XYZ file of C-alpha atoms in Angstrom:
466
model
C 14.744 -49.628 11.706
C 17.584 -49.546 9.063
C 15.762 -48.257 5.943
C 17.577 -50.649 3.893
C 14.980 -53.215 4.999
C 12.053 -51.505 3.039
C 10.527 -53.548 0.507
C 10.646 -52.868 -2.924
C 7.083 -52.291 -3.688
C 6.717 -50.213 -0.411
C 9.474 -48.117 -2.096
C 7.827 -47.605 -5.232
C 4.701 -46.273 -3.284
C 6.747 -44.112 -1.927
C 8.802 -43.239 -4.927
C 4.949 -42.496 -7.056
C 4.278 -39.797 -3.839
C 7.699 -38.519 -4.108
C 7.185 -37.643 -7.644
C 3.974 -35.914 -7.339
C 5.451 -33.815 -4.421
C 8.227 -32.835 -6.237
C 5.913 -31.683 -9.184
C 4.184 -29.702 -7.171
C 7.113 -28.188 -4.698
C 9.843 -27.954 -7.495
C 13.409 -29.126 -6.583
C 14.442 -28.196 -10.014
C 17.697 -27.138 -12.062
C 18.159 -26.227 -15.586
C 18.985 -29.414 -17.888
C 18.876 -28.143 -21.584
C 17.482 -24.952 -21.714
C 14.281 -24.478 -21.537
C 13.679 -27.918 -20.060
C 14.019 -28.587 -16.120
C 14.587 -32.007 -14.369
C 14.440 -32.951 -10.602
C 17.513 -32.879 -8.727
C 18.566 -36.211 -7.762
C 17.354 -36.850 -4.177
C 16.860 -39.666 -1.362
C 13.845 -41.098 -0.525
C 14.532 -41.566 3.033
C 16.439 -39.650 5.534
C 20.275 -40.447 7.280
C 19.948 -41.425 10.631
C 22.301 -39.039 12.532
C 23.560 -38.941 16.331
C 21.782 -36.070 18.022
C 24.479 -35.198 20.320
C 27.098 -34.776 17.404
C 24.375 -32.911 15.336
C 23.895 -30.559 18.508
C 27.825 -29.978 18.125
C 27.274 -28.591 14.679
C 25.010 -26.543 15.158
C 27.315 -25.058 17.983
C 29.928 -24.552 15.979
C 28.377 -22.415 13.321
C 28.559 -19.220 15.221
C 31.937 -19.945 16.359
C 33.230 -20.461 12.908
C 31.539 -17.305 11.777
C 33.168 -15.097 14.553
C 36.469 -17.007 13.558
C 35.938 -16.004 10.022
C 34.725 -12.175 10.800
C 38.036 -11.732 13.079
C 40.622 -13.170 10.806
C 39.093 -10.552 7.954
C 40.092 -7.899 10.747
C 43.656 -8.947 10.234
C 44.455 -8.050 6.525
C 47.979 -8.840 6.746
C 47.470 -12.702 7.874
C 45.425 -13.347 4.946
C 48.019 -11.523 2.677
C 51.031 -13.067 4.357
C 49.288 -16.655 4.004
C 48.465 -16.631 0.641
C 51.344 -14.391 -1.006
C 53.262 -17.524 -1.885
C 50.797 -19.012 -3.839
C 50.433 -15.900 -6.338
C 53.144 -16.892 -8.971
C 51.393 -20.121 -9.313
C 47.706 -19.291 -9.031
C 46.640 -16.330 -10.947
C 43.050 -17.064 -9.689
C 44.618 -16.310 -6.221
C 46.884 -13.481 -7.297
C 43.651 -11.667 -8.980
C 41.642 -11.843 -5.704
C 44.545 -10.729 -4.120
C 45.234 -8.114 -6.104
C 41.522 -6.815 -5.739
C 41.847 -6.985 -2.081
C 44.832 -5.156 -2.030
C 43.565 -2.564 -4.271
C 40.631 -1.814 -1.867
C 42.530 -1.829 1.336
C 44.881 0.658 -0.345
C 42.194 3.234 -0.890
C 40.106 2.351 2.063
C 37.153 -0.203 2.373
C 33.843 2.309 2.050
C 31.637 -0.565 3.360
C 32.032 -1.612 6.914
C 29.095 -3.924 6.969
C 29.899 -7.346 6.658
C 27.359 -10.067 5.414
C 28.299 -13.893 5.257
C 25.881 -16.435 4.432
C 28.284 -19.809 5.256
C 28.063 -23.265 5.102
C 30.278 -25.345 7.064
C 30.528 -28.838 6.081
C 31.232 -31.710 8.097
C 31.534 -35.718 7.674
C 31.471 -38.332 10.407
C 34.693 -40.066 11.121
C 33.903 -43.659 11.949
C 37.113 -45.619 11.490
C 36.855 -46.733 14.944
C 34.219 -47.156 17.350
C 33.996 -43.621 17.924
C 32.203 -41.137 15.596
C 34.103 -37.992 15.347
C 32.751 -34.916 13.382
C 35.193 -33.804 11.056
C 35.407 -30.688 9.283
C 35.483 -31.136 5.504
C 35.720 -27.490 4.402
C 34.387 -23.907 5.167
C 32.303 -22.524 2.339
C 32.046 -18.640 2.313
C 30.991 -18.085 -1.507
C 27.940 -19.196 -3.144
C 26.733 -21.714 -1.228
C 23.753 -23.653 -2.139
C 21.061 -25.974 -1.157
C 19.703 -23.457 1.041
C 16.202 -24.380 -0.873
C 16.737 -27.376 -2.217
C 17.559 -29.057 1.355
C 14.299 -28.142 3.152
C 12.496 -28.789 -0.004
C 13.252 -32.571 0.662
C 13.413 -32.609 4.231
C 9.632 -31.480 4.177
C 9.192 -34.125 1.784
C 10.830 -36.958 3.840
C 8.397 -35.793 6.873
C 5.409 -35.844 4.473
C 6.083 -39.407 3.576
C 6.511 -40.706 6.824
C 3.504 -38.699 7.921
C 1.368 -40.286 5.083
C 2.658 -44.028 5.397
C 3.374 -44.680 8.740
C 3.507 -48.256 8.422
C 5.899 -48.285 5.211
C 8.352 -45.643 6.024
C 11.287 -46.477 8.268
C 11.040 -43.208 10.514
C 8.563 -41.144 12.036
C 7.376 -37.822 11.073
C 8.819 -36.455 14.482
C 12.176 -37.894 13.562
C 12.760 -36.145 10.513
C 14.444 -33.012 11.087
C 13.471 -29.933 9.551
C 15.458 -27.289 7.999
C 14.693 -23.344 7.339
C 17.678 -22.224 5.671
C 14.802 -21.455 2.560
C 13.455 -19.005 5.138
C 16.794 -17.805 7.182
C 18.826 -17.193 4.061
C 16.470 -14.388 2.943
C 15.950 -13.084 6.110
C 19.215 -12.459 6.725
C 19.674 -10.653 3.373
C 16.653 -8.328 3.907
C 18.353 -7.341 7.159
C 21.353 -6.673 5.102
C 19.135 -4.840 2.910
C 17.534 -2.513 5.709
C 20.965 -1.903 7.049
C 22.076 -0.053 3.714
C 19.094 2.091 4.413
C 18.247 3.511 1.100
C 14.699 2.300 0.445
C 14.611 2.315 -3.362
C 18.003 0.147 -3.319
C 17.802 -3.097 -4.944
C 19.752 -6.560 -4.269
C 21.863 -7.532 -7.010
C 22.452 -11.510 -7.896
C 25.902 -12.163 -9.677
C 25.081 -14.888 -11.746
C 26.092 -17.798 -14.847
C 25.070 -16.643 -18.006
C 23.794 -20.410 -18.174
C 22.618 -20.729 -14.452
C 21.511 -24.235 -14.022
C 20.089 -23.753 -10.477
C 18.017 -21.267 -11.348
C 14.557 -22.522 -8.870
C 16.762 -22.047 -5.848
C 17.574 -18.503 -6.872
C 14.486 -17.866 -8.009
C 13.080 -19.016 -3.948
C 15.097 -16.801 -2.651
C 13.720 -14.097 -4.862
C 10.324 -14.769 -4.140
C 10.856 -14.582 -0.297
C 12.530 -10.965 -0.620
C 9.838 -9.899 -3.027
C 7.345 -10.885 0.014
C 9.203 -8.304 2.094
C 9.189 -5.530 -0.926
C 12.419 -5.774 -1.679
C 13.441 -6.150 -5.630
C 16.175 -8.924 -6.955
C 17.891 -8.134 -10.339
C 20.137 -10.710 -11.591
C 23.476 -9.966 -13.593
C 26.437 -11.448 -14.942
C 29.709 -10.288 -14.206
C 29.653 -9.139 -18.071
C 26.532 -7.166 -17.655
C 27.784 -5.571 -14.452
C 30.935 -4.461 -16.750
C 28.802 -3.219 -19.326
C 26.096 -1.728 -17.418
C 27.309 -0.382 -13.991
C 28.924 2.403 -12.419
C 29.739 4.068 -9.242
C 28.381 7.220 -7.904
C 30.417 10.110 -6.536
C 29.493 8.449 -2.727
C 30.386 4.936 -4.316
C 26.916 3.505 -4.641
C 27.135 0.687 -6.838
C 24.633 1.808 -9.829
C 23.207 -0.754 -12.864
C 21.221 1.477 -14.857
C 18.612 3.045 -13.056
C 19.273 0.573 -9.847
C 21.212 1.685 -6.651
C 22.851 -1.759 -5.369
C 22.149 -2.280 -1.611
C 23.418 -5.970 -1.312
C 25.176 -8.160 -3.983
C 24.976 -11.679 -3.868
C 27.713 -13.808 -5.407
C 26.447 -17.376 -6.881
C 29.350 -17.316 -9.236
C 32.763 -16.358 -9.008
C 34.767 -19.059 -7.199
C 36.312 -20.480 -10.584
C 38.625 -19.356 -12.616
C 36.663 -20.069 -15.674
C 33.750 -17.535 -14.407
C 36.162 -14.635 -15.074
C 36.387 -15.311 -19.085
C 38.231 -11.958 -19.453
C 39.685 -8.803 -17.515
C 36.333 -7.535 -18.099
C 34.866 -10.156 -15.492
C 37.930 -8.963 -13.224
C 36.995 -5.527 -13.440
C 33.330 -5.612 -12.508
C 34.757 -7.800 -9.686
C 36.559 -5.008 -8.444
C 33.791 -2.223 -9.378
C 31.987 -3.931 -7.003
C 34.452 -4.584 -4.160
C 35.133 -0.747 -4.523
C 31.402 0.355 -4.132
C 29.420 0.716 -1.050
C 27.240 -2.161 -1.331
C 26.983 -4.879 0.999
C 28.762 -8.204 -0.487
C 28.154 -11.411 0.429
C 30.886 -12.147 0.321
C 33.379 -9.418 0.260
C 36.601 -10.637 -1.008
C 38.252 -11.013 2.248
C 35.705 -13.506 3.216
C 36.149 -15.114 0.025
C 39.789 -15.206 0.717
C 39.685 -17.037 4.205
C 37.511 -19.721 2.305
C 40.366 -21.024 0.295
C 41.762 -24.158 1.544
C 45.280 -22.863 2.888
C 43.658 -20.666 5.131
C 41.797 -23.769 6.641
C 45.149 -25.578 6.599
C 46.908 -22.729 8.630
C 44.052 -22.498 11.413
C 44.943 -26.160 12.275
C 48.630 -24.914 13.174
C 49.049 -24.736 17.119
C 48.295 -21.178 18.034
C 46.628 -19.835 15.192
C 42.907 -20.263 16.690
C 44.323 -18.567 19.811
C 45.498 -15.462 17.942
C 41.962 -15.048 16.529
C 39.976 -16.087 19.686
C 41.949 -15.059 22.617
C 40.771 -15.555 26.212
C 38.139 -17.970 24.434
C 39.429 -21.291 25.225
C 35.931 -23.107 25.160
C 35.352 -21.862 21.382
C 38.881 -22.628 20.475
C 38.410 -26.470 21.744
C 35.124 -26.964 20.030
C 36.576 -25.841 16.678
C 40.093 -27.688 17.393
C 37.957 -30.682 18.131
C 36.406 -30.987 14.326
C 39.922 -30.505 12.646
C 41.241 -33.432 10.920
C 45.027 -33.423 9.614
C 45.868 -30.597 7.238
C 49.173 -30.501 5.563
C 51.153 -28.088 3.431
C 53.426 -30.329 0.633
C 56.767 -30.001 1.714
C 60.074 -30.968 -0.435
C 60.198 -34.570 -2.023
C 61.820 -35.546 1.029
C 59.529 -34.511 3.567
C 57.841 -36.495 6.178
C 54.225 -35.667 4.691
C 55.325 -36.564 1.138
C 56.724 -39.822 2.206
C 53.452 -40.624 3.982
C 51.277 -40.000 1.075
C 53.381 -41.891 -1.408
C 53.242 -44.657 1.283
C 49.699 -44.775 1.864
C 47.472 -42.333 -0.752
C 44.343 -43.616 0.070
C 44.396 -42.292 3.342
C 44.585 -38.655 1.846
C 42.685 -36.225 0.194
C 44.785 -33.334 -2.217
C 42.748 -30.255 -2.616
C 43.546 -27.142 -4.993
C 42.558 -23.596 -4.017
C 38.893 -24.034 -5.588
C 35.314 -24.459 -5.014
C 32.390 -26.153 -6.839
C 33.772 -29.627 -6.759
C 35.584 -31.796 -8.892
C 38.971 -30.190 -8.335
C 40.323 -32.709 -5.782
C 42.522 -35.573 -6.028
C 42.285 -39.174 -4.127
C 44.129 -42.161 -3.773
C 46.719 -42.975 -6.585
C 45.291 -39.747 -8.135
C 47.350 -37.938 -5.813
C 50.557 -39.723 -7.032
C 49.746 -39.213 -10.700
C 49.221 -35.258 -9.809
C 52.419 -35.183 -7.725
C 54.493 -36.805 -10.507
C 52.975 -34.313 -13.283
C 53.377 -30.930 -11.277
C 56.619 -29.353 -10.723
C 58.074 -29.192 -7.006
C 57.143 -25.148 -6.951
C 53.953 -26.093 -7.681
C 53.131 -27.943 -4.319
C 52.200 -25.156 -2.655
C 48.848 -24.240 -4.464
C 47.843 -27.676 -2.725
C 46.768 -28.453 0.750
C 46.425 -32.171 2.020
C 43.997 -33.316 4.570
C 43.255 -37.043 6.107
C 40.416 -38.811 4.705
C 37.690 -38.741 6.892
C 36.110 -42.128 7.077
C 32.168 -42.695 7.283
C 30.554 -45.964 7.493
C 28.729 -46.528 4.534
C 24.941 -47.282 4.606
C 22.033 -48.178 1.971
C 19.358 -45.908 0.620
C 17.184 -45.169 -2.347
C 18.125 -42.910 -4.800
C 15.559 -40.921 -6.981
C 17.057 -39.951 -10.218
C 15.484 -38.889 -13.883
C 12.248 -40.256 -12.533
C 13.614 -43.912 -11.194
C 14.594 -45.344 -7.781
C 17.813 -47.284 -7.366
C 19.140 -48.866 -4.206
C 22.117 -47.673 -3.817
C 24.137 -49.980 -1.275
C 26.800 -47.994 -0.021
C 26.536 -44.597 0.378
C 28.069 -41.893 2.540
C 26.694 -38.452 3.376
C 28.211 -35.069 4.199
C 26.530 -32.538 6.376
C 26.298 -28.741 6.062
C 25.229 -26.184 8.363
C 24.093 -22.893 7.127
C 25.771 -20.262 9.322
C 24.494 -16.495 8.616
C 26.324 -13.290 10.059
C 25.757 -9.549 9.734
C 27.710 -6.981 11.418
C 27.929 -3.055 11.160
C 31.456 -2.282 11.730
C 32.222 -3.668 15.329
C 28.590 -4.373 15.945
C 27.706 -8.031 15.497
C 24.000 -7.822 14.461
C 23.303 -11.537 13.683
C 25.426 -14.674 14.189
C 23.776 -18.103 14.178
C 22.862 -21.323 12.816
C 20.767 -20.983 9.803
C 19.808 -24.764 8.761
C 21.215 -27.511 7.455
C 21.587 -29.708 4.276
C 22.702 -32.991 3.472
C 24.439 -34.541 0.497
C 24.447 -38.382 0.131
C 26.717 -40.166 -2.748
C 27.902 -43.529 -3.138
C 31.182 -44.650 -1.954
C 32.278 -45.269 -5.780
C 32.285 -41.307 -6.514
C 34.978 -39.529 -4.736
C 33.415 -35.964 -5.038
C 29.865 -34.603 -3.859
C 28.505 -32.279 -5.891
C 24.651 -32.109 -6.408
C 24.416 -30.072 -9.158
C 27.636 -31.523 -10.743
C 25.615 -35.126 -10.694
C 27.874 -36.675 -7.737
C 25.321 -37.027 -4.894
C 21.814 -36.620 -4.109
C 19.946 -34.151 -1.826
C 19.293 -35.645 1.576
C 17.729 -35.252 4.980
C 18.574 -36.164 8.686
C 16.663 -38.050 11.113
C 18.310 -37.646 14.717
C 18.608 -40.500 16.784
C 19.939 -40.978 20.435
C 22.977 -43.321 20.809
């Protein structure tokens, strides 16, 4: 049954129950300190092909391994990103830190990845094709909010089977709220100093506080203490011990979990960059380390789509290469004004998305915005952007709960992310697995899809056989 067929009265009942649920369970973000508000969420899940979701799950360890293999080839990373440095000071600073620690020798050989690989269904034809939107290697949110909404949907299906469009069994649970802290705990154990703590690097005015605290509470159940600091506080309070241990006050840091550090304005001065360098120089296990963060840049994703690149890092593994390549849409670098790709973009801009080397939402250009940006920037600045073929999903209607009210959204599209957890100790891989999923649903009127930025709603999946 299509959830758009649900009558308004029935949806009002579900909305009232949903409000009670989220009041009890909490899917909250900081609104204006000290007040909190609910994140926008949907009342019913997204019907999603079971076989395609299974494909996304299978891709999680493949992408993890690919990211890790690239990290073992520093020259590849430097060669690809070197040309961006002059026009992009953010990339330049990250590369500068990377080259410093390479020159000094990387103290910590363990690698921890708490990734999220985001996909959309391309449905421009009769076929449904899973296509990669981006690889997220830093500050991957929704690992707590998504399970909460999935369990809300399962509860509504259980309590109101005659009103709800799907059964309890159809709504897919996700355990990212358990897998994320579990993987962090394994990294803490690997550090092997019982009195050490985990450091969350956060914004001074963090909005997504409830998700952070839920992870902290899960770690506390394992007798692991968490401290929260900004980059500025790390600069003021941090130092390196003679053996390279990162010390914040009286605390030795086993694991550093970055929930900020992916945008230029999050490094307000040289002090914040110096704090990042101190962390990278340290013995602490970072998630992500600076090389993993660099691999998440859009330029690396564009180069991965070129013939031969996947084979370079996954030799003699043709099945993995085939799976990964099947998820790529067209990725292009911007050439000279007379290049074929620029001619195509100017002819049909609605078929492309132009992306800078940024995370966090609100940075991309769509349709006529691309033409305006191309006309605005200098020719030498084109190198800091990549262009992707626009993925075209089929819109569907759903109900949003926003500011305690429900509203029907006639045409929405969804982005599905698979959390993917990775831990290695030198050459030995200890964890490489799928770690749950997240869904963001937005109106087709919104180009961007960030939940905390207010562009989208947290959703869940209902697996269907096709």
